[in-house]
Coordinates of C-alpha atoms and ligand atoms in Angstrom, one line a residue:
M1 CA -29.8 3.8 66.6
T2 CA -30.4 7.5 67.3
K3 CA -31.1 8.2 71.0
T4 CA -33.4 11.2 71.4
L5 CA -34.7 12.8 74.6
T6 CA -37.1 15.7 74.6
I7 CA -37.7 17.6 77.9
L8 CA -40.0 20.4 78.8
G9 CA -38.6 22.8 81.4
I10 CA -40.5 25.1 83.7
E11 CA -38.9 27.9 85.8
S12 CA -40.7 30.3 88.2
S13 CA -38.4 30.7 91.2
C14 CA -37.9 34.4 91.2
D15 CA -39.2 37.1 88.9
D16 CA -39.1 35.4 85.5
T17 CA -41.8 33.0 84.3
A18 CA -40.2 30.7 81.8
A19 CA -40.8 27.5 79.8
A20 CA -38.5 25.8 77.3
V21 CA -38.0 22.6 75.3
V22 CA -34.6 21.0 75.0
R23 CA -33.9 18.0 72.8
Q24 CA -30.8 15.9 73.0
V25 CA -29.9 13.7 70.0
D26 CA -27.0 11.3 70.5
G27 CA -25.6 13.2 73.4
V28 CA -25.8 16.6 71.8
P29 CA -28.4 18.9 73.4
K30 CA -30.2 21.7 71.6
V31 CA -32.6 24.4 72.8
L32 CA -35.8 24.1 70.6
S33 CA -37.5 26.9 72.3
S34 CA -37.0 29.2 75.4
I35 CA -39.8 31.6 76.4
V36 CA -39.2 34.1 79.3
F37 CA -41.9 36.5 80.6
G38 CA -40.1 39.0 82.9
Q39 CA -41.9 40.9 85.7
T40 CA -39.6 43.9 86.0
E41 CA -42.3 46.5 85.6
L42 CA -44.6 44.8 88.2
H43 CA -41.9 45.2 90.9
A44 CA -40.4 48.5 89.7
D45 CA -42.1 50.7 92.3
F46 CA -41.0 48.5 95.3
G47 CA -37.2 48.5 95.0
G48 CA -37.1 44.7 94.9
V49 CA -39.1 41.6 94.0
V50 CA -42.3 41.4 96.0
P51 CA -43.0 37.7 96.6
E52 CA -46.8 37.8 96.5
I53 CA -46.9 39.9 93.3
A54 CA -44.3 37.5 91.7
A55 CA -46.4 34.4 92.6
R56 CA -49.6 35.8 91.2
A57 CA -47.9 36.8 88.0
H58 CA -46.4 33.3 87.7
V59 CA -49.9 31.7 88.1
E60 CA -51.3 34.0 85.4
K61 CA -48.6 33.4 82.9
L62 CA -47.2 29.9 83.4
D63 CA -49.7 28.0 81.2
I64 CA -49.4 30.5 78.4
C65 CA -45.7 30.3 78.6
V66 CA -45.7 26.5 78.4
E67 CA -48.1 26.6 75.4
Q68 CA -45.8 29.0 73.6
A69 CA -42.7 27.0 74.3
L70 CA -44.3 23.8 72.9
T71 CA -45.6 25.7 69.8
K72 CA -42.3 27.4 69.1
A73 CA -40.5 24.0 69.5
N74 CA -43.1 22.5 67.2
V75 CA -43.8 19.6 69.6
T76 CA -46.9 18.4 71.5
L77 CA -47.0 16.9 75.0
S78 CA -46.9 13.4 73.4
D79 CA -43.5 14.2 71.9
L80 CA -42.0 14.7 75.4
D81 CA -40.0 12.3 77.5
G82 CA -40.4 14.2 80.7
V83 CA -41.2 17.5 82.5
A84 CA -38.5 19.2 84.5
V85 CA -39.4 21.9 86.9
T86 CA -37.5 24.2 89.3
A87 CA -38.3 22.8 92.8
G88 CA -36.1 25.3 94.6
P89 CA -34.4 27.3 95.9
G90 CA -36.4 30.5 95.4
L91 CA -39.5 32.4 96.5
I92 CA -41.8 29.8 97.7
G93 CA -45.0 31.1 96.0
G94 CA -43.4 31.1 92.6
V95 CA -41.7 27.7 93.1
V96 CA -45.0 26.1 94.2
S97 CA -46.8 27.6 91.1
G98 CA -44.3 25.9 88.8
V99 CA -44.2 22.6 90.6
M100 CA -48.0 22.4 90.7
L101 CA -48.3 23.0 87.0
A102 CA -45.6 20.4 86.3
K103 CA -47.4 17.9 88.5
G104 CA -50.7 18.6 86.7
I105 CA -49.2 17.9 83.3
C106 CA -47.5 14.7 84.6
A107 CA -50.6 13.5 86.3
A108 CA -52.7 14.1 83.2
T109 CA -50.2 12.6 80.7
G110 CA -48.3 10.0 82.7
L111 CA -45.0 11.8 81.8
P112 CA -42.1 11.5 84.2
L113 CA -41.7 14.4 86.6
I114 CA -38.2 15.7 87.3
G115 CA -37.5 18.2 90.0
V116 CA -34.5 20.5 89.4
N117 CA -32.4 22.7 91.7
H118 CA -32.3 26.1 90.1
L119 CA -28.6 26.5 90.8
A120 CA -27.9 23.2 89.1
G121 CA -29.6 24.6 86.0
H122 CA -27.2 27.6 86.0
A123 CA -24.2 25.4 86.8
L124 CA -24.8 22.9 84.0
T125 CA -25.5 25.5 81.3
P126 CA -21.9 25.3 79.9
R127 CA -22.7 21.7 79.1
L128 CA -25.9 22.7 77.3
T129 CA -24.2 25.4 75.2
D130 CA -20.7 24.0 74.7
Q131 CA -20.6 20.4 76.0
V132 CA -17.9 21.5 78.5
P133 CA -16.4 18.3 80.0
F134 CA -16.5 17.6 83.8
P135 CA -15.0 18.8 86.0
F136 CA -15.1 22.5 85.4
L137 CA -15.1 25.6 87.6
M138 CA -18.2 27.8 87.5
L139 CA -18.6 31.4 88.9
L140 CA -22.2 32.3 89.2
V141 CA -22.6 36.1 89.6
S142 CA -26.0 37.7 89.3
G143 CA -28.4 39.9 91.3
G144 CA -29.3 36.9 93.5
H145 CA -26.3 34.6 93.3
C146 CA -22.6 34.7 93.9
Q147 CA -20.7 31.4 94.3
F148 CA -17.8 29.3 93.0
L149 CA -18.8 25.8 92.2
L150 CA -16.6 22.8 91.2
V151 CA -18.9 21.0 88.8
K152 CA -17.9 17.4 88.9
N153 CA -21.0 15.7 87.6
H154 CA -24.7 16.5 86.9
D155 CA -25.4 15.9 90.6
D156 CA -22.0 16.5 92.2
F157 CA -21.1 20.1 93.0
N158 CA -18.7 21.6 95.6
R159 CA -19.3 25.1 96.6
I160 CA -15.8 26.4 97.4
G161 CA -16.8 30.0 98.2
G162 CA -19.3 32.7 97.7
T163 CA -20.6 36.0 99.0
I164 CA -21.2 36.3 102.7
D165 CA -23.6 39.2 102.2
D166 CA -24.8 40.9 99.0
A167 CA -24.6 39.5 95.5
P168 CA -22.5 41.7 93.2
G169 CA -25.5 42.4 90.9
E170 CA -27.3 43.7 94.0
A171 CA -24.3 45.9 94.8
F172 CA -24.3 47.3 91.2
D173 CA -28.1 48.0 91.5
K174 CA -27.6 49.7 94.9
T175 CA -24.7 51.8 93.6
A176 CA -26.9 53.0 90.7
R177 CA -29.6 53.9 93.2
I178 CA -27.1 55.8 95.5
L179 CA -25.9 57.8 92.5
G180 CA -29.3 58.5 90.9
L181 CA -28.7 56.2 87.9
A182 CA -31.6 54.1 86.4
Q183 CA -32.2 50.4 87.1
P184 CA -31.0 47.8 86.3
G185 CA -27.9 49.2 87.8
G186 CA -25.3 47.0 86.2
P187 CA -25.4 48.3 82.6
N188 CA -25.8 51.9 83.7
V189 CA -22.9 51.8 86.2
Q190 CA -20.8 50.2 83.5
K191 CA -21.7 52.9 81.0
A192 CA -20.9 55.7 83.5
A193 CA -17.6 54.0 84.4
E194 CA -16.4 54.2 80.8
N195 CA -15.7 58.0 81.3
G196 CA -14.5 57.7 84.9
D197 CA -11.1 57.5 86.8
P198 CA -11.1 54.3 88.9
K199 CA -8.3 55.7 91.1
R200 CA -9.9 58.9 92.3
F201 CA -11.8 57.3 95.2
K202 CA -10.0 54.9 97.4
L203 CA -12.7 52.1 97.8
P204 CA -12.2 49.0 99.8
R205 CA -11.8 45.5 98.5
P206 CA -13.3 43.5 101.4
L207 CA -11.9 40.0 102.2
L208 CA -9.4 40.4 99.3
N209 CA -6.4 39.3 101.3
Q210 CA -8.2 36.8 103.4
E211 CA -7.7 33.1 102.6
G212 CA -10.3 31.2 100.6
C213 CA -12.8 32.2 98.0
D214 CA -15.5 33.9 100.2
M215 CA -16.4 37.4 99.1
S216 CA -18.2 40.4 100.6
F217 CA -19.8 43.4 98.9
S218 CA -21.9 45.2 101.5
G219 CA -19.0 47.2 103.0
L220 CA -18.2 48.5 99.5
K221 CA -21.8 49.8 99.3
T222 CA -21.3 51.7 102.6
A223 CA -18.0 53.1 101.3
M224 CA -19.8 54.3 98.2
I225 CA -22.4 56.2 100.3
R226 CA -19.6 57.8 102.3
A227 CA -17.6 58.8 99.2
R228 CA -20.7 60.3 97.6
D229 CA -21.7 62.2 100.7
A230 CA -18.2 63.6 101.1
V231 CA -18.3 65.0 97.5
I232 CA -21.8 66.5 98.1
V233 CA -20.6 68.1 101.4
E234 CA -17.6 69.6 99.6
N235 CA -19.1 70.7 96.3
G236 CA -22.8 70.9 97.1
G237 CA -23.8 68.2 94.6
L238 CA -22.6 65.5 92.2
T239 CA -21.3 66.3 88.7
V240 CA -21.5 63.8 85.9
Q241 CA -17.8 63.3 86.3
D242 CA -18.1 62.6 90.0
Q243 CA -20.7 59.9 89.1
A244 CA -18.4 58.5 86.5
D245 CA -15.4 58.4 88.8
L246 CA -17.5 56.7 91.6
C247 CA -18.8 54.1 89.2
A248 CA -15.3 53.4 87.8
G249 CA -13.9 53.0 91.3
F250 CA -16.8 50.7 92.3
Q251 CA -16.6 48.6 89.2
S252 CA -12.8 48.2 89.6
S253 CA -13.2 47.1 93.2
V254 CA -15.8 44.4 92.2
A255 CA -13.7 43.3 89.3
D256 CA -10.6 43.0 91.4
I257 CA -12.4 41.0 94.1
L258 CA -13.9 38.6 91.6
T259 CA -10.5 38.2 89.8
E260 CA -8.4 37.5 92.8
K261 CA -11.0 35.1 94.3
S262 CA -11.3 33.4 90.9
R263 CA -7.5 32.9 90.9
R264 CA -7.8 31.2 94.2
A265 CA -10.8 29.1 93.1
L266 CA -8.8 28.0 90.0
E267 CA -6.0 26.8 92.2
Q268 CA -8.4 24.5 94.0
Y269 CA -9.9 23.4 90.7
F270 CA -6.5 22.6 89.2
A271 CA -5.9 20.3 92.1
L272 CA -8.5 18.0 90.6
N273 CA -6.2 17.5 87.6
P274 CA -8.9 18.2 84.9
E275 CA -7.9 17.0 81.4
T276 CA -9.1 20.3 79.9
R277 CA -9.2 23.3 82.2
T278 CA -12.4 25.3 81.9
F279 CA -13.6 28.3 83.8
A280 CA -17.2 29.2 83.1
V281 CA -19.1 32.3 84.3
A282 CA -22.8 32.8 84.3
G283 CA -25.3 35.3 85.6
G284 CA -26.1 38.9 84.6
V285 CA -22.9 40.4 86.1
A286 CA -20.9 38.2 83.8
A287 CA -22.0 40.6 81.1
N288 CA -19.8 43.3 82.6
T289 CA -17.0 44.1 80.1
Q290 CA -14.3 45.0 82.7
I291 CA -15.0 41.9 84.8
R292 CA -15.0 39.7 81.7
A293 CA -11.8 41.3 80.4
Q294 CA -10.0 40.7 83.7
L295 CA -11.2 37.1 84.0
L296 CA -10.3 36.4 80.4
D297 CA -6.8 37.8 81.1
L298 CA -6.5 35.6 84.2
C299 CA -7.5 32.5 82.3
A300 CA -5.0 33.3 79.5
K301 CA -2.2 33.5 82.0
L302 CA -3.2 30.2 83.6
D303 CA -3.7 28.3 80.4
T304 CA -7.4 27.8 81.0
N305 CA -10.4 28.0 78.7
F306 CA -12.8 30.8 79.5
T307 CA -16.5 30.4 78.6
A308 CA -19.6 32.4 79.2
P309 CA -23.0 31.1 77.8
P310 CA -24.9 33.6 75.7
L311 CA -26.7 36.1 78.0
A312 CA -30.2 34.7 77.4
L313 CA -29.0 31.4 78.9
C314 CA -26.9 33.1 81.6
T315 CA -29.8 34.8 83.2
D316 CA -32.9 33.0 84.5
N317 CA -34.5 30.8 81.9
A318 CA -36.1 27.4 81.6
A319 CA -33.8 25.9 79.0
M320 CA -31.2 25.4 81.7
I321 CA -33.9 23.7 83.8
A322 CA -35.0 21.4 81.0
Y323 CA -31.3 20.5 80.4
A324 CA -30.5 19.8 84.1
G325 CA -33.7 17.7 84.2
L326 CA -32.6 15.9 81.1
A327 CA -29.2 15.1 82.7
R328 CA -31.0 13.7 85.8
F329 CA -33.5 11.7 83.7
E330 CA -30.6 10.2 81.6
A331 CA -29.0 9.0 84.8
G332 CA -32.2 7.2 85.7
E333 CA -33.4 9.7 88.2
Q334 CA -36.9 11.2 88.5
D335 CA -39.5 12.2 91.1
D336 CA -43.1 11.4 91.8
L337 CA -46.1 13.5 92.6
T338 CA -44.9 14.0 96.2
L339 CA -42.1 16.3 94.9
S340 CA -41.8 19.3 97.3
A341 CA -41.1 22.9 96.6
R342 CA -38.1 24.0 98.6
P343 CA -37.4 27.7 99.4
R344 CA -33.9 26.7 100.6
W345 CA -31.9 24.0 98.8
P346 CA -28.1 24.3 98.8
L347 CA -26.5 22.6 95.8
D348 CA -23.7 21.4 97.9
Q349 CA -25.2 19.8 101.0
T350 CA -21.7 19.4 102.6
A351 CA -20.7 23.1 102.4
A352 CA -21.3 25.4 105.4
P353 CA -24.5 27.5 104.9
M354 CA -24.0 30.9 103.5
L355 CA -24.9 33.9 105.7
G356 CA -27.0 35.6 103.0
S357 CA -27.4 35.5 99.3
G358 CA -29.2 38.6 98.3
K359 CA -32.6 40.1 98.3
K360 CA -33.7 38.2 95.2
G361 CA -34.2 35.2 97.3
A362 CA -32.0 32.2 96.3
K363 CA -31.0 31.0 99.7
A364 CA -28.4 28.4 98.8
Ligands
KG4_401 O1 -28.8 36.9 86.2 P1 -29.7 38.1 86.3 O2 -30.3 38.6 85.0 O3 -30.9 38.0 87.3 C1 -30.8 37.5 88.6 O4 -30.1 38.1 89.4 O5 -31.4 36.4 88.8 O6 -28.8 39.3 86.9 C2 -29.2 40.5 87.0 C3 -28.2 41.4 87.6 C4 -28.6 42.7 88.0 O7 -28.3 43.0 89.3 C5 -27.9 43.6 87.0 O8 -27.6 44.9 87.5 C6 -26.6 42.9 86.8 O9 -27.0 41.5 86.7 N1 -26.0 43.2 85.5 C7 -24.8 43.7 85.4 C8 -24.6 44.0 84.0 N2 -25.7 43.6 83.3 C9 -26.6 43.1 84.3 N3 -23.9 44.0 86.3 C10 -22.7 44.6 85.9 N4 -22.4 44.9 84.6 C11 -23.3 44.6 83.7 N5 -23.0 45.0 82.4
ZN402 ZN1 -30.9 32.3 88.8

């Protein structure tokens, strides 16, 4: 007999209001719809996400977003088996908005409520898109996250390293700002770097030779400011070529740090003796062509499959929340109406807390 599970997912932990429907038929999941309302323009004047503005925008858009997700998936509430919602970590006003909506739907319909850790959503995406077998290694790199996770089961994650200060996406965005390039910084720094000489400026690779998989990007930002200022003092300003060389140097430094730390993380992963070796990357920074090329090359050398979910499922979305909720529900887990919104919620409760994880708010 065919076993079908259909889950509505709701995500509102940062600056994307999202809803999605995922249906799994005989163990194979499929995204029926995934709607994302971004808030970039609302925060554009402030140089970062403003929590109060984000929360208000979520409240305005969440119900419309859910309606659109159901319509696009061609399902009604009565076709659902449960409602999954991001219960943290994230900006508390946003998380509360999503959790309250999910509770309202569940209270009205009697549907099971499933609270999901946002990071579990990201970490399980390779199973949604490619049915990657456990255990696999995940590198999550975005504007708010940077960590290596050994993903052993839907509820068993080991964080074996991460940034001790800024997330790489944040560093790309700051670099763009320092050099007068437009936001979001990542794609613009990458574009400028195409015409640059990565060797012209000697930029640091913090923690590169230190043991373990922890990373640091804030010193690199300071070094960029110094290098820029030195050029300005010498030449009276920055040429397009100076910008390109600085971007190329910065991007190479980030790529080298991520590659070397990935090599170390893979060593720890191989110690688990996985049947098929898989290294998955997710998050906006995983779109960077140089970083991708270096990680692909590393995996080829180490006989490891490299996978990156499509960008729309790499960045914040609700399909990953629906799927992570589906995995919990399948394992017999669910919550009740006392489910709390948690601003901080480390995926790996046993790992030492991280010092910081970026201005975008995910304290995990
Ligand atoms: O995952 P994401 O969309 O949002 C969150 O951070 O939650 O990641 C956005 C980040 C931004 O910092 C952006 O500058 C960076 O990903 N990014 C890139 C590239 N495309 C986006 N960084 C480097 N190279 C890129 N091509
Ligand atoms: Zn995220």
